[in-house]
Structures are given as structure tokens and as C-alpha cells.
XYZ file of C-alpha atoms in Angstrom:
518
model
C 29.064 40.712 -6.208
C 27.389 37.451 -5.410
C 27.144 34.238 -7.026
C 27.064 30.033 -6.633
C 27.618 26.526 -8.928
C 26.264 23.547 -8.280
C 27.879 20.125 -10.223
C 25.496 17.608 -10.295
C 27.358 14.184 -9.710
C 25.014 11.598 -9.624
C 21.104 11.328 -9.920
C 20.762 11.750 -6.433
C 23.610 13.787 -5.342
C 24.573 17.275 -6.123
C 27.080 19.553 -4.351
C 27.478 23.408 -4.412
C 29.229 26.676 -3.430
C 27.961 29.923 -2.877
C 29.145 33.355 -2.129
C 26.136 35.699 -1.180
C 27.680 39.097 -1.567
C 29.386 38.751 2.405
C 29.878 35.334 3.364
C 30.868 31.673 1.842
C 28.899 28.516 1.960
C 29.274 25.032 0.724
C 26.823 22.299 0.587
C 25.433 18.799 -0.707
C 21.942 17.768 -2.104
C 20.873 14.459 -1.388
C 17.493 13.821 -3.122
C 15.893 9.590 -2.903
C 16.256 7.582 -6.089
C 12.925 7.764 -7.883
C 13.323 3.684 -7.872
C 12.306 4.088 -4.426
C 10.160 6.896 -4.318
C 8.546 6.762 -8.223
C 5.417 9.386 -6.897
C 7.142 11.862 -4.912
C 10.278 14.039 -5.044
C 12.181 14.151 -1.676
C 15.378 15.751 -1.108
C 17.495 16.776 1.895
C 20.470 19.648 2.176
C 22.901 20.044 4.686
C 24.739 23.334 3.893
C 28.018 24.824 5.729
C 28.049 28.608 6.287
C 32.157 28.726 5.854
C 32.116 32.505 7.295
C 29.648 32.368 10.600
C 30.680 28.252 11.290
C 27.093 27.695 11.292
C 25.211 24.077 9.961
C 21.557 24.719 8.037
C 19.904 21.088 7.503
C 16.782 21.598 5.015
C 14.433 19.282 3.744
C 12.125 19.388 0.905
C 9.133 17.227 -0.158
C 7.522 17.683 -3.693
C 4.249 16.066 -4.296
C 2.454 15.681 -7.625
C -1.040 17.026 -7.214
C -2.189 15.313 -10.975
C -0.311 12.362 -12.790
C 2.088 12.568 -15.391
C 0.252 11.984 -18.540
C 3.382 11.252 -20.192
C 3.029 7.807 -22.728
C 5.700 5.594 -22.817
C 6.698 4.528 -26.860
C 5.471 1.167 -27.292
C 7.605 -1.431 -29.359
C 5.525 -4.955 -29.559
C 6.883 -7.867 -30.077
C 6.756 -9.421 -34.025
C 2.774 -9.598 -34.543
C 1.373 -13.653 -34.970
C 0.505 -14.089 -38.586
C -2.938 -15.534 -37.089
C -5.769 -13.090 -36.291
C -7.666 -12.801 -33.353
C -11.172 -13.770 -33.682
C -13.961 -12.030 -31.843
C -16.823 -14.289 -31.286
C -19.825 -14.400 -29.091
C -19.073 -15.178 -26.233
C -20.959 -16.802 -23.153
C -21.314 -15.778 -19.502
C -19.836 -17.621 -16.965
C -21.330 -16.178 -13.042
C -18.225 -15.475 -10.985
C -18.500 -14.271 -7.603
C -20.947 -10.903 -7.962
C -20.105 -10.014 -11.672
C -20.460 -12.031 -14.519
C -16.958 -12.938 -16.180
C -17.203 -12.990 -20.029
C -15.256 -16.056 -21.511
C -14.870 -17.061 -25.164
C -16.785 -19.856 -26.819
C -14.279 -20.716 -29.590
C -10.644 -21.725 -29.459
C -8.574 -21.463 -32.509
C -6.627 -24.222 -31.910
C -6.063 -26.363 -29.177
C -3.154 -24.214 -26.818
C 0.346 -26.527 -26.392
C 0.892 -26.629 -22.991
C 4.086 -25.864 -23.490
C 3.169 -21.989 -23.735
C 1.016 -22.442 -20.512
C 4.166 -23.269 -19.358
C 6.235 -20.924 -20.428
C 4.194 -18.396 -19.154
C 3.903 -20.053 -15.709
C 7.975 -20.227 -15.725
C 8.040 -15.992 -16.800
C 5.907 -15.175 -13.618
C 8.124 -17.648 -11.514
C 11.423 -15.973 -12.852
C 9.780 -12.650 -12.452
C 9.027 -13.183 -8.707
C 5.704 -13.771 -8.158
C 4.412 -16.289 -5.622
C 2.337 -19.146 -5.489
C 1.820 -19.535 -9.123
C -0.618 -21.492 -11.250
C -1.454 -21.630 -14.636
C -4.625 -23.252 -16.234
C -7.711 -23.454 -18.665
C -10.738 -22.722 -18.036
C -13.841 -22.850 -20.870
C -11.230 -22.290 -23.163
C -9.917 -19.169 -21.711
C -6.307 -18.900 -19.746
C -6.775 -18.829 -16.114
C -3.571 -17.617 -14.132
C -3.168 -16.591 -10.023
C -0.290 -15.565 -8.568
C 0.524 -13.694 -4.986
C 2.514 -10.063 -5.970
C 5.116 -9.709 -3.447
C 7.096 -8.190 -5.599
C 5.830 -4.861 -6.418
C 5.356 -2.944 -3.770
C 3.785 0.477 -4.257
C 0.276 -0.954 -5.899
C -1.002 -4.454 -7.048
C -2.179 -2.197 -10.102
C 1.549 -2.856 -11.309
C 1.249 -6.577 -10.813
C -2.121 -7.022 -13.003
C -0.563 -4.951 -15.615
C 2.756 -6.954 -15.938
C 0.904 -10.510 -15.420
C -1.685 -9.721 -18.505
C 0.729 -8.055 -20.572
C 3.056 -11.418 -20.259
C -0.196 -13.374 -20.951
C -0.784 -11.630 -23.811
C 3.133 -11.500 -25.581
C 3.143 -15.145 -25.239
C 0.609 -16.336 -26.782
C -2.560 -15.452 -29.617
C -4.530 -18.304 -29.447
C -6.181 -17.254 -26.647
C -9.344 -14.698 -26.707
C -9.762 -14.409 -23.041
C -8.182 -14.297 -19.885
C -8.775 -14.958 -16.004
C -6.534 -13.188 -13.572
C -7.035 -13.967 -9.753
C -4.702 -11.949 -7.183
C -3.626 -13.758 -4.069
C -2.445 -12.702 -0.753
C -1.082 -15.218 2.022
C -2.773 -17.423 -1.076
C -5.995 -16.266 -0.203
C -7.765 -15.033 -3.371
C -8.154 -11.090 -3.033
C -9.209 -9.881 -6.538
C -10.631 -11.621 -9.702
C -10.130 -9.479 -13.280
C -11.000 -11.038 -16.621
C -11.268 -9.499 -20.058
C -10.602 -9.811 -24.294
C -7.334 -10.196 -25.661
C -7.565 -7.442 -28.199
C -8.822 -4.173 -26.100
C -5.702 -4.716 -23.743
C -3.149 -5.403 -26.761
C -4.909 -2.370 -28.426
C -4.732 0.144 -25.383
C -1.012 -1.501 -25.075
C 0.155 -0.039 -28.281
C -2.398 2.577 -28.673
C -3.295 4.583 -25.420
C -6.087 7.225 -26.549
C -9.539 7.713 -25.323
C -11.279 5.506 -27.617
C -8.975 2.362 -26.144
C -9.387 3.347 -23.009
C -13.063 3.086 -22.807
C -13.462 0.258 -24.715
C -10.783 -1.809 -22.353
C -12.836 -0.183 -18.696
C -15.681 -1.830 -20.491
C -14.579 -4.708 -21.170
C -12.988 -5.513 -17.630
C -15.136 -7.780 -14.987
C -14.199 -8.135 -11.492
C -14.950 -10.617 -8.731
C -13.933 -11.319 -5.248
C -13.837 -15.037 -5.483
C -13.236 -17.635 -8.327
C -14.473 -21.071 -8.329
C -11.214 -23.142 -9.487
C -13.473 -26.481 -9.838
C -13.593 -26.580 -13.492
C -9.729 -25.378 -14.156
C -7.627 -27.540 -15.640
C -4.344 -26.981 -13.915
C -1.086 -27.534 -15.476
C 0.696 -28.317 -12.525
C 0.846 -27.393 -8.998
C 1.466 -24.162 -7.864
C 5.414 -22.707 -7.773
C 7.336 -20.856 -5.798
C 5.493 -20.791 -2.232
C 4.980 -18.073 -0.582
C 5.294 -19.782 3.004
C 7.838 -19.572 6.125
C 9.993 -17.169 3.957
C 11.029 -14.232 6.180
C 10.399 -10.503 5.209
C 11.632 -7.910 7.139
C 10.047 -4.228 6.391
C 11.849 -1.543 7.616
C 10.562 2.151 8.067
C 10.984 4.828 10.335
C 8.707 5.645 13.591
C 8.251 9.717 14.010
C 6.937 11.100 16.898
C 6.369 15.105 16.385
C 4.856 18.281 18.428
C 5.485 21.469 16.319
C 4.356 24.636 18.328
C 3.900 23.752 22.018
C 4.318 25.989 24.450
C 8.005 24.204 25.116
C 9.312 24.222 21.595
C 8.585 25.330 17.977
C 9.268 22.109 16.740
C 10.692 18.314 19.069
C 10.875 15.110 17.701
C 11.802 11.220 18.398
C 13.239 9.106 15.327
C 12.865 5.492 15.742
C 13.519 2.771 13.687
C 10.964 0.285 13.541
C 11.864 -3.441 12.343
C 9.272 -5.532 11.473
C 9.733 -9.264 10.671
C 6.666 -11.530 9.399
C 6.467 -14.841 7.416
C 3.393 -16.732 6.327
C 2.964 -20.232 7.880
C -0.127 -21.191 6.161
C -2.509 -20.100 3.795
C -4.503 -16.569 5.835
C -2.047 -17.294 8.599
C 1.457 -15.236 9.627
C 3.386 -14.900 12.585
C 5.384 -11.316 12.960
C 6.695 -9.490 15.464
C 8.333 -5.509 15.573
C 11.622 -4.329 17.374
C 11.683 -0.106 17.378
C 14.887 1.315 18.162
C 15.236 4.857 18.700
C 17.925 6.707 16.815
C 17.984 10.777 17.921
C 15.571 13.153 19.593
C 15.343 16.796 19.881
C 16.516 17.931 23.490
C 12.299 17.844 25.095
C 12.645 14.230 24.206
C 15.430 13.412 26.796
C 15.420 11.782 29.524
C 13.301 13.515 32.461
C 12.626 16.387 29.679
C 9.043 16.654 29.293
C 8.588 14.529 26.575
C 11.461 11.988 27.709
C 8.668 11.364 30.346
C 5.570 11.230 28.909
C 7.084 8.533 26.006
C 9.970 6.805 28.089
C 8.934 3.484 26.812
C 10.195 4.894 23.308
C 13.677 5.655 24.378
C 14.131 2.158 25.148
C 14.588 -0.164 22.411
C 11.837 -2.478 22.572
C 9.192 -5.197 21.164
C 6.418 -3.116 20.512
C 3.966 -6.642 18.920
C 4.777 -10.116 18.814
C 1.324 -11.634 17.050
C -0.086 -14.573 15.428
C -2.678 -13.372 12.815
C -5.045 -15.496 10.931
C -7.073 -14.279 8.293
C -10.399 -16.345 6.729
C -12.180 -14.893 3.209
C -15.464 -15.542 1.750
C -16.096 -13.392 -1.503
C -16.012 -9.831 -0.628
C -15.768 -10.335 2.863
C -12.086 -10.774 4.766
C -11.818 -11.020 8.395
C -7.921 -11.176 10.773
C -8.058 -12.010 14.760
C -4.647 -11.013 15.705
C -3.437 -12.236 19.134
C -0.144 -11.608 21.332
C 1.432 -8.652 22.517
C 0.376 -5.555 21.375
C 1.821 -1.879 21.316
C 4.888 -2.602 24.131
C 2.783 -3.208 27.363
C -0.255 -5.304 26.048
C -1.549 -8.364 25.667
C -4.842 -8.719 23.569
C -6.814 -9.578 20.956
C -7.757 -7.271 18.064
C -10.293 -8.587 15.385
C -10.796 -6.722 11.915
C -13.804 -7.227 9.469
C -13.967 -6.009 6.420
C -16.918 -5.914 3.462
C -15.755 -4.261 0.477
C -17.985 -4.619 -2.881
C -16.466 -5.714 -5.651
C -16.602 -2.214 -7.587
C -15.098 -0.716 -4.771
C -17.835 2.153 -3.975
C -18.795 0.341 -0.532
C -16.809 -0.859 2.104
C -17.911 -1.664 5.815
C -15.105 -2.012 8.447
C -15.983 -3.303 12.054
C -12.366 -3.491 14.503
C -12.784 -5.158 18.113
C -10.452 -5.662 20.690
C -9.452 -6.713 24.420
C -6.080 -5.742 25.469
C -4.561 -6.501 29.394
C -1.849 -4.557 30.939
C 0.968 -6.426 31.183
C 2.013 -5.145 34.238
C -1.546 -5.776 35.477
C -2.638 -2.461 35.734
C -6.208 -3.460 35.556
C -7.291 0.448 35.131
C -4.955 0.711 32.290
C -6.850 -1.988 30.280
C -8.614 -1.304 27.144
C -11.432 -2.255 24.684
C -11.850 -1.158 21.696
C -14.864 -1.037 19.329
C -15.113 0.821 16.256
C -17.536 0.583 13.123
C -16.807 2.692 9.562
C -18.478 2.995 6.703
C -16.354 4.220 3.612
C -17.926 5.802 0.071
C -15.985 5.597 -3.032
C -16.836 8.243 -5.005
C -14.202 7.779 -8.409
C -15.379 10.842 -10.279
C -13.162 12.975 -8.229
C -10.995 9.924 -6.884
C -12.314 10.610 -3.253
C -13.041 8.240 -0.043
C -15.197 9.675 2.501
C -15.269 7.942 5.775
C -17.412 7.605 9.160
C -16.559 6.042 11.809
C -17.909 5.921 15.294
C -16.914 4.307 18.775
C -14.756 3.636 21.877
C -11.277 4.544 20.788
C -7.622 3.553 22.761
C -8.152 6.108 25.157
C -11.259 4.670 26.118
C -13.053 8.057 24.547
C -15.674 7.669 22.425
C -17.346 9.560 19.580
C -16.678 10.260 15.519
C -14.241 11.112 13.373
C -15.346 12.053 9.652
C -12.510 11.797 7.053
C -11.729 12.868 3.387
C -9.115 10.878 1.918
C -7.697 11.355 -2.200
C -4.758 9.569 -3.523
C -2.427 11.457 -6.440
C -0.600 8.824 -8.395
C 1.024 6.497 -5.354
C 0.868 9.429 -2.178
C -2.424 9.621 -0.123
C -3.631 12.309 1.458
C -6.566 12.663 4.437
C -8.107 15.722 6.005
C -10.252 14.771 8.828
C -12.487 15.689 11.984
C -12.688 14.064 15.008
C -15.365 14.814 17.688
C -14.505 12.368 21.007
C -15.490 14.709 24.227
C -12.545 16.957 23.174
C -12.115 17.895 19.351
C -9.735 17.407 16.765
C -8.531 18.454 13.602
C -5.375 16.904 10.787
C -4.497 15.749 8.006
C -2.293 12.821 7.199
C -0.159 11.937 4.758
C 1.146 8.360 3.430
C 3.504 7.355 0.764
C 5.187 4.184 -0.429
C 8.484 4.842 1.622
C 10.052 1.369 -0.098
C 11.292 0.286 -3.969
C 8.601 -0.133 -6.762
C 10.111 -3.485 -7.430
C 11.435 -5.854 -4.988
C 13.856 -8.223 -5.042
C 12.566 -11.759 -5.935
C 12.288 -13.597 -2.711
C 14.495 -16.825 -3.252
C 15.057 -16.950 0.418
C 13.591 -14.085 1.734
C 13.059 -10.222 1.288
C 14.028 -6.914 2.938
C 11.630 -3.670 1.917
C 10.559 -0.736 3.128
C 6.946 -0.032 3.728
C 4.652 0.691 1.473
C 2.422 2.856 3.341
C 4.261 5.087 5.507
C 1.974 7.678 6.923
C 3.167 10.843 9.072
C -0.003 13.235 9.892
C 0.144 16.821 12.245
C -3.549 17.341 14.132
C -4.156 19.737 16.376
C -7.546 20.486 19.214
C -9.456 22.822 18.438
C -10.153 25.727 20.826
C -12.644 24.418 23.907
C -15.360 26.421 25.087
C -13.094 26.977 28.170
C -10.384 28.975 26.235
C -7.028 27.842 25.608
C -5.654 24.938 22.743
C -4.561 22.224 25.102
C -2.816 19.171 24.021
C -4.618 16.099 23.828
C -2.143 13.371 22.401
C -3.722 10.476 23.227
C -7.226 11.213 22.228
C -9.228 9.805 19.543
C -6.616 6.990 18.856
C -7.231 4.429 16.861
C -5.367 1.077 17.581
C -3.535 -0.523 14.381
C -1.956 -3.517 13.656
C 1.155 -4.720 11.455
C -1.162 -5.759 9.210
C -4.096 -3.595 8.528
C -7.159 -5.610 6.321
C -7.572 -2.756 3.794
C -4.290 -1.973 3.475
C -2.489 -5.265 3.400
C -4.816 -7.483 1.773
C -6.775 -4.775 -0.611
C -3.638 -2.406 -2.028
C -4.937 0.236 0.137
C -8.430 0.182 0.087
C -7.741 0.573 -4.438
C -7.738 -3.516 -5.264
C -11.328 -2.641 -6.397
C -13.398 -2.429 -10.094
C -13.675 1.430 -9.869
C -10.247 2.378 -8.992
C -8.464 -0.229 -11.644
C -10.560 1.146 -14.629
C -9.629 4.566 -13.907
C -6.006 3.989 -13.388
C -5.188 1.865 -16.820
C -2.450 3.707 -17.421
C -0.983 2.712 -14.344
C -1.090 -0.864 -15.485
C 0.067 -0.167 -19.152
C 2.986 1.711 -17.606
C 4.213 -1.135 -15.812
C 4.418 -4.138 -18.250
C 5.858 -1.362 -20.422
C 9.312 -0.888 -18.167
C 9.612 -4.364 -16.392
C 8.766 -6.760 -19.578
C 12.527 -6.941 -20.549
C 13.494 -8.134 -16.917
């Protein structure tokens, strides 16, 4: 006879008996929110053999390979008595798309709903907010800092509040900011979002991809601002937490050792493109290789230390589709240095160029132990199969040079890269990243705590050398990061781009859906 229960007594947490035919067990299922982790399912067990006194830990990580095409009910608001009008429209140039704006107005708008919509975003969290006219169209830019798994969320919730607040409009003008530096223009009709809103089928989705226009710059000359901008996004302090893993699975020492850090990273913005930050890692346990004068403990012993790993000034400059950040200060623990990323994306998204230099001194002037880095990428988007090959060639941390060809495809929020690497010796991975932090933050009256929205843990291994044998290599084909990577930081990870917006509507409709009430 055999048999188990489990009583489920929260969302998260479950606990459970079993009796397996010869021995007793008891147990507790601890699985994260899906506030915090909306695109993947992680849980953990820790179960007690009650017979044998023996401890099992397990931990399981469910990843959706399609998105949920599930449609959220839509309940509008009491429809305006006034129709919208469709009327021709002329063409305003903006950046390297044209921007369609409306040539008539019903009425003149009260400024008072300008300014109620202004005061929504404010209350809502969003930063550095201003709200406007332009050739009778609503102009509105904000800086999202408080979503945190995709600045698809943001648009969605910004021009669904546009569009509940007022109908005189026909048109409006959306420009994304980051360290209020304008990242993303998007600009469209009233009706084909309102009618995708309440209606999500094929025919609505077309029309509203076609009706989108993009730009990476917007020319603010002619906007007639309401005010200046609110809630500022400078010298408030953000502190992003997320854990540091350091993994070998298979070695000729051990199946599987590990180090568990906990990585702290504090960063404010003191001016617009420019922030100071600076990251503390503590470590928190290890598997037994990782002690002290194991073989691991000696090959990382800087990582059993706590420690500043960077301390860095970083100033970023932006002219349409191209963003450039010099970073200077200490860099990975015993570095001081200079690392300078530029970055061309195009406007749709299908291009992007990425060139990363850098100088970096040993601290403890070990002048053989100084590096330089140069590496140039180009990355394809190709959206019919949601796929970004990359190429990149160069002189890497470890002073080794060659290519590394990667395949990267993202499934709802969670990314995930196969690649190659050829740099004298050869390897081969795959690496994973997720949004390890909450879908909405807190609004930042003061100042925020997260988690990070790109967490990435990847397993690579060489690949057998002419020689015989699978050595390890850790520290080849490295490449150097900072806090504050151009395409992921300032671009939503490499999606704040034409192609990958139109695709992802739902995304956007999703969003304004669950958060308008807030």
C-alpha cells in the first residue's frame, strides 16, 4: 500500500506527506509568485525522508516555449457620444519614418484633460513626464521605471490612458525616455488601438501594425508643452538586487560545485545620459570545491571575499538611432579602466551594429595582467521566426581573439541563446536570461529596490581538441560587461524596435488591460 496528500496553502506554498509502500516522507513546495516571475514557472522542494533521516532539495524550472494566447475580457469605459472622425491626414518627417498626424481637430482640447492625463502617468509612476500638442495631435514622453520586464508594457499602459481620457484627439505621439534621453518614438490613430483594445482578432491586429510609425528621435521644437516635466528621474537611488552563480557541472572533481553570491548594485542618475553606480557581491554558500584552498576556493578567491566588484561613472550621448556609454572607474574587483559601447540599431529593429572598446590597468600593477578589449558585432533581426543571429569578432578578456556566432529567440519575457565560439580553443553553450524581478515596481517617491530584469545563467563547454581530451577553459572567449549594457538597458533588450512591437501587440493590450484600475 502506498499513497501521499498534498494541501495547497497559499499560491506559492504547498506542503505534503507521502508513504511509498516502505518508508515516510514529508515535504514543502515553494514555487515564486507569478508577480515576480509572470513568464516562467519556478519552484523549489525540500523533502524529509522521515524513515532513512535523509534531506532531498529539488528544483524545477518550467518555461513556456509559445505564449499564452489567452484574451483578457475587455470592459471600456462609457463610450463619448462624439464620433471619431477619420480624415486625411498629413505627413510630418520624424527621425527615419514618417509619423502620420491628423489635419483636423474636433474641437479645441481643454487643457485640463492634458492635464489630467499628465497627473495619471505621474500617479502611476512614470518619470520625467510631459504632456503637449503637437499639429493637433497629443504628444506625451515619459521615462518607464516602473515596469520592469519590457518597455512593451509601458507603451501599452501610456496609450491606453491616452486614449480613456480623452476623444477629441485622432492621433497620438509617444516618445520613451531613458536617463531622459529619448530611446523610442511610436505614433498612430486613435481608433485601430481602441478597436484592437476591445476587439483583439486578426483583422485589428493588422490594421493597428499598420498603422504604427516609429522613430529614434523627435524634434520637440514645435510642441506646445503644458508645463514642465514631473517627477524627475535624477539623484534617486535604485538598488537592483540579483544573485551571482558561478557553476562547473561534470569536472573531473565533482558532478556538480557551485558559488552563490549576492550581488548589490546601487545606481542613480545625476544628469540627463549620466549615472554614477557601483556593485558590492557578497558570497552566501558554496559547494565543498569552492572552499578555501579547494580547487576552486583558489582559482576564484577574490569571490569568497565580499567585495566591490565596479564603482563607475557612465555617460551616455544619443543622436537618432545611434547611442554611445564611456564608462570609467573600477571595473570587475582588480581594475581600473575604461570601457566604451556603441551602438546603431535601425529603427525597425532588423539591423543593429555594436562596437565595445576598452583599457583596463591592474590595480595591483601587474602590468602583464592588463587588458584591452576590442570587439565588433553585427546582429540580424529576422521577426518571422522571432530570431537574432549574431557575429561578433575580436580580442576578448583573456586577451584571445577570434568569433563567436550566436542564435538568440525570446518566448514571451525568457531569452534563450545557443552559440559557437572559435578563439584558439573552441566553445560551445547556451544561455539563458529571465526577468528575475516584479513586473511592476514600486513608484519611486524616494527611491526603488528591484531585482534584475535580465538575469542570465548559461552552461558551455570546449569542445574536444585535436590533441584528445575536453579540458577546461573558463576564462576563454570572455566578453567584458558592464552594469549597464547599451542594448539591454537603454533598448528593452535589444526588442525597443518597430519589428518586435508590431508583433507583440498583445503584449501591450495585456498590460493597460490589468494595471488601468491602479
Amino acid at each position: 500500500i502506498f499513497g501521499g496528500a498534498e494541501a495547497k496553502v497559499t499560491d506559492w506554498l504547498s506542503v505534503m506527506a507521502e508513504h511509498d509502500g516502505e518508508e515516510n516522507h514529508a515535504g514543502v513546495r515553494v514555487a515564486v509568485p507569478k508577480s515576480l516571475l509572470s513568464s516562467v514557472k519556478l519552484e523549489a522542494t525540500l523533502a524529509q525522508n522521515l524513515t532513512e533521516s535523509q534531506t532531498h532539495v529539488a528544483v524545477n524550472l518550467t518555461i513556456p516555449l509559445f505564449p499564452d494566447n489567452q484574451q483578457i475580457p475587455y470592459s471600456s469605459e462609457p463610450a463619448s457620444t462624439e464620433p471619431i472622425h477619420v480624415a486625411t491626414t498629413q505627413t510630418s518627417n520624424v527621425g527615419e519614418q514618417k509619423i502620420e498626424v491628423s489635419s483636423t481637430l474636433v474641437d479645441k482640447q481643454p487643457l485640463d484633460n492634458l492635464t489630467s492625463i499628465q497627473n495619471k502617468l505621474v500617479e502611476f509612476g512614470f518619470e520625467n513626464v510631459q504632456v503637449g500638442e503637437y499639429e493637433g495631435s497629443i504628444y506625451v514622453k515619459c521615462e518607464n521605471n516602473i515596469f520592469d520586464h519590457t518597455d512593451l508594457d509601458a507603451l501599452g499602459y501610456i496609450v491606453g490612458t491616452i486614449i480613456s481620457k480623452t476623444t477629441k484627439y485622432q492621433h497620438y505621439i509617444v516618445t520613451l525616455l531613458k536617463n531622459n534621453l529619448q530611446t523610442l518614438t511610436m505614433s498612430g490613430n486613435f481608433a485601430p488601438f481602441k478597436n484592437y483594445l476591445e476587439n483583439p482578432n486578426v483583422a485589428n491586429n493588422q490594421t493597428l501594425q499598420k498603422n504604427l510609425a516609429f522613430s529614434r528621435t523627435f524634434n520637440e521644437a514645435s510642441v506646445h508643452f503644458i508645463g514642465s516635466k514631473q517627477n524627475s528621474s535624477f539623484f534617486k537611488p535604485r538598488v537592483e538586487v540579483s544573485p551571482g552563480l558561478l557553476t562547473t557541472i561534470g569536472t573531473e572533481v565533482g558532478v556538480f560545485d557551485y558559488l552563490t553570491t549576492l550581488r548589490t548594485n546601487l545606481y542613480t542618475t545625476v544628469y540627463d545620459g549620466i549615472m554614477v553606480s557601483t556593485m558590492y557581491e557578497t558570497p552566501l554558500f558554496n559547494s565543498k570545491n569552492f572552499d578555501d584552498k579547494e580547487v576552486y576556493g583558489i582559482r576564484h578567491a577574490d569571490r569568497l571575499q565580499s567585495r566591490f566588484v565596479n564603482a563607475m561613472i557612465h555617460q551616455t550621448s544619443h543622436y537618432e538611432s545611434f547611442l554611445n556609454t564611456l564608462s570609467v572607474g573600477q571595473f570587475q574587483g582588480d581594475y581600473y579602466g575604461v570601457l566604451n559601447q556603441s551602438n546603431f540599431t535601425t529603427t525597425s529593429g532588423e539591423h543593429g551594429f555594436n562596437l565595445k572598446l576598452g583599457t583596463f590597468k591592474d590595480k595591483n600593477d601587474n602590468t602583464w595582467n592588463d587588458r584591452d578589449i576590442y570587439l565588433g558585432s553585427y546582429r540580424y533581426f529576422y521577426q518571422p521566426l522571432n530570431l537574432y543571429t549574431e557575429v561578433m569578432y575580436g580580442q576578448y578578456w583573456d586577451q584571445d581573439q577570434g568569433a563567436t556566432l550566436q542564435f538568440k529567440r525570446f518566448f514571451d519575457q525568457t531569452s534563450i541563446a545557443l552559440y559557437y565560439k572559435d578563439v584558439g580553443y573552441k566553445y560551445a553553450g547556451f544561455e539563458l536570461s529571465i526577468p528575475f524581478t516584479w513586473r511592476k515596481l514600486q513608484k519611486a517617491s524616494i527611491g526603488q529596490i528591484k531585482g534584475k530584469s535580465d538575469f542570465s545563467y548559461g552552461i558551455r563547454t570546449t569542445l574536444k581538441e585535436p590533441t584528445g581530451g575536453n579540458v577546461q577553459r573558463p576564462n576563454g572567449g570572455i566578453i567584458p560587461k558592464s552594469d549597464f549594457e547599451v542594448s539591454s538597458y537603454y533598448l528593452d533588450r535589444d526588442r525597443l524596435n518597430g519589428s518586435y512591437i508590431q508583433h507583440n501587440l498583445e503584449r501591450m493590450r495585456e498590460a493597460y488591460l490589468s494595471y488601468r484600475e491602479e
